[in-house]
């Protein structure tokens, strides 16, 4: 079923998945939320010249687009891997207003994130390489080593199989020393699963509408 486009409080779009009764982003602001959780609390804290980023849940492509834009600004090279089982249709992606609000001159680049073939590495810009994996994260075997993880799956109430200690142990194994995992979810069950998997976990202030988020570190 095609998700419905909704307007969030910062003027940016999100999607509502009616089958799960879940939105892809905060109704208080999609761009605001993603920028706070994944860019400010994640990407901007990583100083490597070339960064291996893993995203769990490609969704609307907003996190990838924000990361691409930041890489252009900072001239930090990003090798971006994203895992998604139910990709958004190109038709739906074309209706999202992120390029209009963030970088109208890069509208074609945003669409390229969605139209890029799966299981292929694509050099989207000189600073941003994209590798999209069409698989079920809850049962797949991961490869590669990562410096930063955006954990952006649907909530533990809706997709508990995505948030297990087993899945976090797999991520920990594939993290480089000093790697960061950041997520919007601050639930105790998720914090404890991350800690049991080996991460050092802290709560940090969240974006508007959310008091706290989790930020985990492989020390």
PDB file of C-alpha atoms in Angstrom:
ATOM      1  CA  UNK A   1       0.000   0.000   0.000  1.00  0.00           C
ATOM      2  CA  UNK A   2       1.311   3.446  -0.956  1.00  0.00           C
ATOM      3  CA  UNK A   3       1.907   5.625   2.124  1.00  0.00           C
ATOM      4  CA  UNK A   4       0.142   8.970   2.370  1.00  0.00           C
ATOM      5  CA  UNK A   5       2.101  12.227   2.217  1.00  0.00           C
ATOM      6  CA  UNK A   6       1.573  14.478   5.237  1.00  0.00           C
ATOM      7  CA  UNK A   7       2.832  17.962   6.086  1.00  0.00           C
ATOM      8  CA  UNK A   8       4.854  18.333   9.288  1.00  0.00           C
ATOM      9  CA  UNK A   9       5.177  21.442  11.453  1.00  0.00           C
ATOM     10  CA  UNK A  10       8.401  22.729   9.868  1.00  0.00           C
ATOM     11  CA  UNK A  11       6.763  22.713   6.434  1.00  0.00           C
ATOM     12  CA  UNK A  12       8.474  19.530   5.231  1.00  0.00           C
ATOM     13  CA  UNK A  13       6.726  16.377   4.117  1.00  0.00           C
ATOM     14  CA  UNK A  14       6.637  12.999   5.769  1.00  0.00           C
ATOM     15  CA  UNK A  15       4.726   9.819   5.023  1.00  0.00           C
ATOM     16  CA  UNK A  16       2.145   7.929   7.018  1.00  0.00           C
ATOM     17  CA  UNK A  17       2.103   4.146   6.713  1.00  0.00           C
ATOM     18  CA  UNK A  18      -1.528   3.294   7.381  1.00  0.00           C
ATOM     19  CA  UNK A  19      -0.907  -0.446   7.804  1.00  0.00           C
ATOM     20  CA  UNK A  20       1.367   0.237  10.771  1.00  0.00           C
ATOM     21  CA  UNK A  21      -0.316   3.506  11.779  1.00  0.00           C
ATOM     22  CA  UNK A  22       3.166   5.019  11.818  1.00  0.00           C
ATOM     23  CA  UNK A  23       4.763   8.109  10.318  1.00  0.00           C
ATOM     24  CA  UNK A  24       8.222   8.067   8.760  1.00  0.00           C
ATOM     25  CA  UNK A  25       9.260  11.247  10.613  1.00  0.00           C
ATOM     26  CA  UNK A  26       8.151  13.398  13.517  1.00  0.00           C
ATOM     27  CA  UNK A  27       4.977  15.382  12.889  1.00  0.00           C
ATOM     28  CA  UNK A  28       6.819  18.280  14.593  1.00  0.00           C
ATOM     29  CA  UNK A  29       9.142  18.573  11.599  1.00  0.00           C
ATOM     30  CA  UNK A  30      10.741  15.959   9.350  1.00  0.00           C
ATOM     31  CA  UNK A  31      13.773  17.975   8.231  1.00  0.00           C
ATOM     32  CA  UNK A  32      14.231  19.393  11.717  1.00  0.00           C
ATOM     33  CA  UNK A  33      14.160  15.918  13.277  1.00  0.00           C
ATOM     34  CA  UNK A  34      16.520  14.255  10.802  1.00  0.00           C
ATOM     35  CA  UNK A  35      18.968  17.142  10.935  1.00  0.00           C
ATOM     36  CA  UNK A  36      19.100  17.069  14.732  1.00  0.00           C
ATOM     37  CA  UNK A  37      19.353  13.292  15.224  1.00  0.00           C
ATOM     38  CA  UNK A  38      21.462  12.121  12.314  1.00  0.00           C
ATOM     39  CA  UNK A  39      23.437  15.142  11.108  1.00  0.00           C
ATOM     40  CA  UNK A  40      24.084  17.223  14.243  1.00  0.00           C
ATOM     41  CA  UNK A  41      24.327  14.320  16.735  1.00  0.00           C
ATOM     42  CA  UNK A  42      25.981  11.961  14.262  1.00  0.00           C
ATOM     43  CA  UNK A  43      27.666  13.129  11.075  1.00  0.00           C
ATOM     44  CA  UNK A  44      29.043  16.426  12.380  1.00  0.00           C
ATOM     45  CA  UNK A  45      30.751  14.648  15.286  1.00  0.00           C
ATOM     46  CA  UNK A  46      32.791  12.392  12.965  1.00  0.00           C
ATOM     47  CA  UNK A  47      36.038  13.964  11.786  1.00  0.00           C
ATOM     48  CA  UNK A  48      37.384  11.368   9.341  1.00  0.00           C
ATOM     49  CA  UNK A  49      38.155  12.558   5.817  1.00  0.00           C
ATOM     50  CA  UNK A  50      36.296   9.534   4.413  1.00  0.00           C
ATOM     51  CA  UNK A  51      33.367   8.205   6.399  1.00  0.00           C
ATOM     52  CA  UNK A  52      31.577   4.875   6.124  1.00  0.00           C
ATOM     53  CA  UNK A  53      27.901   5.492   6.956  1.00  0.00           C
ATOM     54  CA  UNK A  54      25.244   2.789   7.379  1.00  0.00           C
ATOM     55  CA  UNK A  55      21.547   3.667   7.451  1.00  0.00           C
ATOM     56  CA  UNK A  56      18.906   1.226   8.658  1.00  0.00           C
ATOM     57  CA  UNK A  57      15.750   2.293   6.815  1.00  0.00           C
ATOM     58  CA  UNK A  58      16.174   4.385   3.637  1.00  0.00           C
ATOM     59  CA  UNK A  59      12.513   5.472   3.691  1.00  0.00           C
ATOM     60  CA  UNK A  60      11.996   8.876   2.107  1.00  0.00           C
ATOM     61  CA  UNK A  61      15.691   9.385   1.374  1.00  0.00           C
ATOM     62  CA  UNK A  62      15.772  12.454   3.627  1.00  0.00           C
ATOM     63  CA  UNK A  63      18.671  11.265   5.801  1.00  0.00           C
ATOM     64  CA  UNK A  64      20.715  10.399   2.727  1.00  0.00           C
ATOM     65  CA  UNK A  65      19.942  13.759   1.084  1.00  0.00           C
ATOM     66  CA  UNK A  66      20.880  15.730   4.200  1.00  0.00           C
ATOM     67  CA  UNK A  67      24.113  13.735   4.435  1.00  0.00           C
ATOM     68  CA  UNK A  68      24.895  14.398   0.778  1.00  0.00           C
ATOM     69  CA  UNK A  69      24.339  18.130   1.238  1.00  0.00           C
ATOM     70  CA  UNK A  70      26.539  18.196   4.348  1.00  0.00           C
ATOM     71  CA  UNK A  71      29.289  16.312   2.498  1.00  0.00           C
ATOM     72  CA  UNK A  72      29.253  18.975  -0.212  1.00  0.00           C
ATOM     73  CA  UNK A  73      29.543  21.700   2.415  1.00  0.00           C
ATOM     74  CA  UNK A  74      32.285  20.047   4.490  1.00  0.00           C
ATOM     75  CA  UNK A  75      34.036  18.311   1.560  1.00  0.00           C
ATOM     76  CA  UNK A  76      34.017  15.130   3.611  1.00  0.00           C
ATOM     77  CA  UNK A  77      33.819  12.004   1.472  1.00  0.00           C
ATOM     78  CA  UNK A  78      30.893   9.766   2.392  1.00  0.00           C
ATOM     79  CA  UNK A  79      30.451   6.120   1.440  1.00  0.00           C
ATOM     80  CA  UNK A  80      26.779   5.662   2.257  1.00  0.00           C
ATOM     81  CA  UNK A  81      25.168   2.236   2.609  1.00  0.00           C
ATOM     82  CA  UNK A  82      21.444   1.987   3.243  1.00  0.00           C
ATOM     83  CA  UNK A  83      19.204  -1.017   3.879  1.00  0.00           C
ATOM     84  CA  UNK A  84      15.514  -1.037   2.946  1.00  0.00           C
ATOM     85  CA  UNK A  85      13.016  -3.835   2.323  1.00  0.00           C
ATOM     86  CA  UNK A  86      10.049  -1.785   1.127  1.00  0.00           C
ATOM     87  CA  UNK A  87      11.352   1.066  -1.044  1.00  0.00           C
ATOM     88  CA  UNK A  88       9.240   4.079  -1.839  1.00  0.00           C
ATOM     89  CA  UNK A  89       8.009   4.357  -5.411  1.00  0.00           C
ATOM     90  CA  UNK A  90       9.705   6.904  -7.637  1.00  0.00           C
ATOM     91  CA  UNK A  91       6.313   8.549  -8.142  1.00  0.00           C
ATOM     92  CA  UNK A  92       5.907   9.107  -4.399  1.00  0.00           C
ATOM     93  CA  UNK A  93       9.501  10.317  -4.025  1.00  0.00           C
ATOM     94  CA  UNK A  94       8.927  12.938  -6.714  1.00  0.00           C
ATOM     95  CA  UNK A  95       6.126  14.455  -4.622  1.00  0.00           C
ATOM     96  CA  UNK A  96       8.294  15.064  -1.550  1.00  0.00           C
ATOM     97  CA  UNK A  97       9.309  18.686  -1.012  1.00  0.00           C
ATOM     98  CA  UNK A  98      12.762  18.200   0.526  1.00  0.00           C
ATOM     99  CA  UNK A  99      14.704  19.502  -2.491  1.00  0.00           C
ATOM    100  CA  UNK A 100      12.455  22.565  -2.725  1.00  0.00           C
ATOM    101  CA  UNK A 101      13.148  23.431   0.915  1.00  0.00           C
ATOM    102  CA  UNK A 102      16.808  22.434   1.154  1.00  0.00           C
ATOM    103  CA  UNK A 103      18.500  22.756  -2.243  1.00  0.00           C
ATOM    104  CA  UNK A 104      16.277  23.367  -5.295  1.00  0.00           C
ATOM    105  CA  UNK A 105      19.300  23.162  -7.585  1.00  0.00           C
ATOM    106  CA  UNK A 106      19.852  19.550  -6.449  1.00  0.00           C
ATOM    107  CA  UNK A 107      16.339  18.248  -7.121  1.00  0.00           C
ATOM    108  CA  UNK A 108      17.660  15.827  -9.743  1.00  0.00           C
ATOM    109  CA  UNK A 109      20.242  14.571  -7.252  1.00  0.00           C
ATOM    110  CA  UNK A 110      17.504  13.799  -4.710  1.00  0.00           C
ATOM    111  CA  UNK A 111      15.574  11.824  -7.314  1.00  0.00           C
ATOM    112  CA  UNK A 112      18.749   9.972  -8.245  1.00  0.00           C
ATOM    113  CA  UNK A 113      18.958   8.665  -4.685  1.00  0.00           C
ATOM    114  CA  UNK A 114      15.623   6.927  -5.280  1.00  0.00           C
ATOM    115  CA  UNK A 115      16.205   5.801  -8.867  1.00  0.00           C
ATOM    116  CA  UNK A 116      19.740   4.477  -8.328  1.00  0.00           C
ATOM    117  CA  UNK A 117      19.849   0.696  -8.821  1.00  0.00           C
ATOM    118  CA  UNK A 118      19.936  -1.592  -5.815  1.00  0.00           C
ATOM    119  CA  UNK A 119      23.020  -3.664  -4.951  1.00  0.00           C
ATOM    120  CA  UNK A 120      25.268  -1.301  -6.967  1.00  0.00           C
ATOM    121  CA  UNK A 121      27.712   1.364  -5.795  1.00  0.00           C
ATOM    122  CA  UNK A 122      26.910   4.679  -7.439  1.00  0.00           C
ATOM    123  CA  UNK A 123      29.045   7.833  -7.285  1.00  0.00           C
ATOM    124  CA  UNK A 124      26.255  10.410  -6.971  1.00  0.00           C
ATOM    125  CA  UNK A 125      28.541  13.414  -6.406  1.00  0.00           C
ATOM    126  CA  UNK A 126      32.322  13.748  -6.012  1.00  0.00           C
ATOM    127  CA  UNK A 127      31.841  13.471  -2.243  1.00  0.00           C
ATOM    128  CA  UNK A 128      28.934  11.020  -1.953  1.00  0.00           C
ATOM    129  CA  UNK A 129      28.862   7.354  -2.941  1.00  0.00           C
ATOM    130  CA  UNK A 130      25.595   5.438  -2.519  1.00  0.00           C
ATOM    131  CA  UNK A 131      25.083   1.711  -2.044  1.00  0.00           C
ATOM    132  CA  UNK A 132      21.474   0.596  -1.566  1.00  0.00           C
ATOM    133  CA  UNK A 133      20.721  -2.893  -0.245  1.00  0.00           C
ATOM    134  CA  UNK A 134      17.261  -4.375  -0.823  1.00  0.00           C
ATOM    135  CA  UNK A 135      17.041  -6.804   2.089  1.00  0.00           C
ATOM    136  CA  UNK A 136      15.332  -7.479   5.399  1.00  0.00           C
ATOM    137  CA  UNK A 137      17.614  -6.113   8.126  1.00  0.00           C
ATOM    138  CA  UNK A 138      15.963  -8.291  10.772  1.00  0.00           C
ATOM    139  CA  UNK A 139      17.455 -11.478   9.279  1.00  0.00           C
ATOM    140  CA  UNK A 140      20.254 -10.425   6.915  1.00  0.00           C
ATOM    141  CA  UNK A 141      24.002 -10.878   7.345  1.00  0.00           C
ATOM    142  CA  UNK A 142      25.894  -7.611   7.252  1.00  0.00           C
ATOM    143  CA  UNK A 143      29.223  -6.978   5.533  1.00  0.00           C
ATOM    144  CA  UNK A 144      31.581  -4.027   5.716  1.00  0.00           C
ATOM    145  CA  UNK A 145      32.817  -1.868   8.587  1.00  0.00           C
ATOM    146  CA  UNK A 146      31.201   1.439   9.535  1.00  0.00           C
ATOM    147  CA  UNK A 147      32.011   4.669  11.346  1.00  0.00           C
ATOM    148  CA  UNK A 148      28.455   5.956  11.752  1.00  0.00           C
ATOM    149  CA  UNK A 149      25.065   4.241  11.897  1.00  0.00           C
ATOM    150  CA  UNK A 150      21.713   5.952  11.427  1.00  0.00           C
ATOM    151  CA  UNK A 151      19.199   3.615  13.052  1.00  0.00           C
ATOM    152  CA  UNK A 152      15.895   4.814  11.599  1.00  0.00           C
ATOM    153  CA  UNK A 153      13.607   1.791  11.493  1.00  0.00           C
ATOM    154  CA  UNK A 154       9.947   2.014  12.465  1.00  0.00           C
ATOM    155  CA  UNK A 155       9.378   1.984  16.228  1.00  0.00           C
ATOM    156  CA  UNK A 156      10.025  -1.063  18.433  1.00  0.00           C
ATOM    157  CA  UNK A 157       6.267  -1.370  18.995  1.00  0.00           C
ATOM    158  CA  UNK A 158       5.696  -1.739  15.243  1.00  0.00           C
ATOM    159  CA  UNK A 159       8.844  -3.633  14.225  1.00  0.00           C
ATOM    160  CA  UNK A 160      10.304  -5.287  17.352  1.00  0.00           C
ATOM    161  CA  UNK A 161      12.409  -7.674  15.243  1.00  0.00           C
ATOM    162  CA  UNK A 162      14.538  -4.733  14.085  1.00  0.00           C
ATOM    163  CA  UNK A 163      15.557  -3.623  17.587  1.00  0.00           C
ATOM    164  CA  UNK A 164      16.843  -6.831  19.174  1.00  0.00           C
ATOM    165  CA  UNK A 165      20.103  -7.367  21.030  1.00  0.00           C
ATOM    166  CA  UNK A 166      21.067  -9.832  18.294  1.00  0.00           C
ATOM    167  CA  UNK A 167      20.755  -7.138  15.596  1.00  0.00           C
ATOM    168  CA  UNK A 168      22.688  -4.633  17.690  1.00  0.00           C
ATOM    169  CA  UNK A 169      25.432  -7.216  18.322  1.00  0.00           C
ATOM    170  CA  UNK A 170      25.770  -7.646  14.573  1.00  0.00           C
ATOM    171  CA  UNK A 171      26.048  -3.872  14.134  1.00  0.00           C
ATOM    172  CA  UNK A 172      28.626  -3.650  16.932  1.00  0.00           C
ATOM    173  CA  UNK A 173      30.735  -6.305  15.214  1.00  0.00           C
ATOM    174  CA  UNK A 174      30.708  -4.262  12.002  1.00  0.00           C
ATOM    175  CA  UNK A 175      31.544  -0.934  13.664  1.00  0.00           C
ATOM    176  CA  UNK A 176      35.017   0.544  13.567  1.00  0.00           C
ATOM    177  CA  UNK A 177      36.512   1.646  16.922  1.00  0.00           C
ATOM    178  CA  UNK A 178      34.988   4.974  17.876  1.00  0.00           C
ATOM    179  CA  UNK A 179      31.914   4.428  15.705  1.00  0.00           C
ATOM    180  CA  UNK A 180      28.663   6.161  16.613  1.00  0.00           C
ATOM    181  CA  UNK A 181      25.101   4.882  16.376  1.00  0.00           C
ATOM    182  CA  UNK A 182      22.331   7.433  16.667  1.00  0.00           C
ATOM    183  CA  UNK A 183      18.577   6.890  16.756  1.00  0.00           C
ATOM    184  CA  UNK A 184      15.387   8.761  17.547  1.00  0.00           C
ATOM    185  CA  UNK A 185      14.260   6.066  19.988  1.00  0.00           C
ATOM    186  CA  UNK A 186      15.052   6.575  23.681  1.00  0.00           C
ATOM    187  CA  UNK A 187      13.135   3.634  25.150  1.00  0.00           C
ATOM    188  CA  UNK A 188      14.785   1.753  27.991  1.00  0.00           C
ATOM    189  CA  UNK A 189      14.458  -1.591  26.221  1.00  0.00           C
ATOM    190  CA  UNK A 190      16.460  -0.240  23.272  1.00  0.00           C
ATOM    191  CA  UNK A 191      19.083   1.363  25.511  1.00  0.00           C
ATOM    192  CA  UNK A 192      19.561  -1.905  27.401  1.00  0.00           C
ATOM    193  CA  UNK A 193      19.797  -3.933  24.174  1.00  0.00           C
ATOM    194  CA  UNK A 194      22.479  -1.575  22.840  1.00  0.00           C
ATOM    195  CA  UNK A 195      24.411  -1.790  26.111  1.00  0.00           C
ATOM    196  CA  UNK A 196      24.191  -5.591  26.156  1.00  0.00           C
ATOM    197  CA  UNK A 197      25.546  -5.612  22.608  1.00  0.00           C
ATOM    198  CA  UNK A 198      28.635  -3.720  23.799  1.00  0.00           C
ATOM    199  CA  UNK A 199      27.861  -0.079  23.064  1.00  0.00           C
ATOM    200  CA  UNK A 200      28.325   2.743  25.550  1.00  0.00           C
ATOM    201  CA  UNK A 201      24.954   4.515  25.449  1.00  0.00           C
ATOM    202  CA  UNK A 202      23.924   8.005  26.467  1.00  0.00           C
ATOM    203  CA  UNK A 203      20.734  10.017  26.323  1.00  0.00           C
ATOM    204  CA  UNK A 204      21.011  13.438  24.698  1.00  0.00           C
ATOM    205  CA  UNK A 205      18.413  16.176  24.117  1.00  0.00           C
ATOM    206  CA  UNK A 206      16.025  15.451  21.290  1.00  0.00           C
ATOM    207  CA  UNK A 207      14.500  17.644  18.579  1.00  0.00           C
ATOM    208  CA  UNK A 208      11.257  19.610  19.128  1.00  0.00           C
ATOM    209  CA  UNK A 209       8.535  17.285  20.336  1.00  0.00           C
ATOM    210  CA  UNK A 210      10.971  14.701  21.742  1.00  0.00           C
ATOM    211  CA  UNK A 211      12.719  15.096  25.076  1.00  0.00           C
ATOM    212  CA  UNK A 212      15.604  12.676  24.497  1.00  0.00           C
ATOM    213  CA  UNK A 213      17.263  10.466  21.891  1.00  0.00           C
ATOM    214  CA  UNK A 214      19.933   7.769  22.160  1.00  0.00           C
ATOM    215  CA  UNK A 215      23.528   8.063  21.000  1.00  0.00           C
ATOM    216  CA  UNK A 216      25.703   4.945  21.266  1.00  0.00           C
ATOM    217  CA  UNK A 217      29.468   4.605  20.947  1.00  0.00           C
ATOM    218  CA  UNK A 218      31.808   1.700  20.257  1.00  0.00           C
ATOM    219  CA  UNK A 219      34.752   2.569  22.459  1.00  0.00           C
TER     220      UNK A 219
END
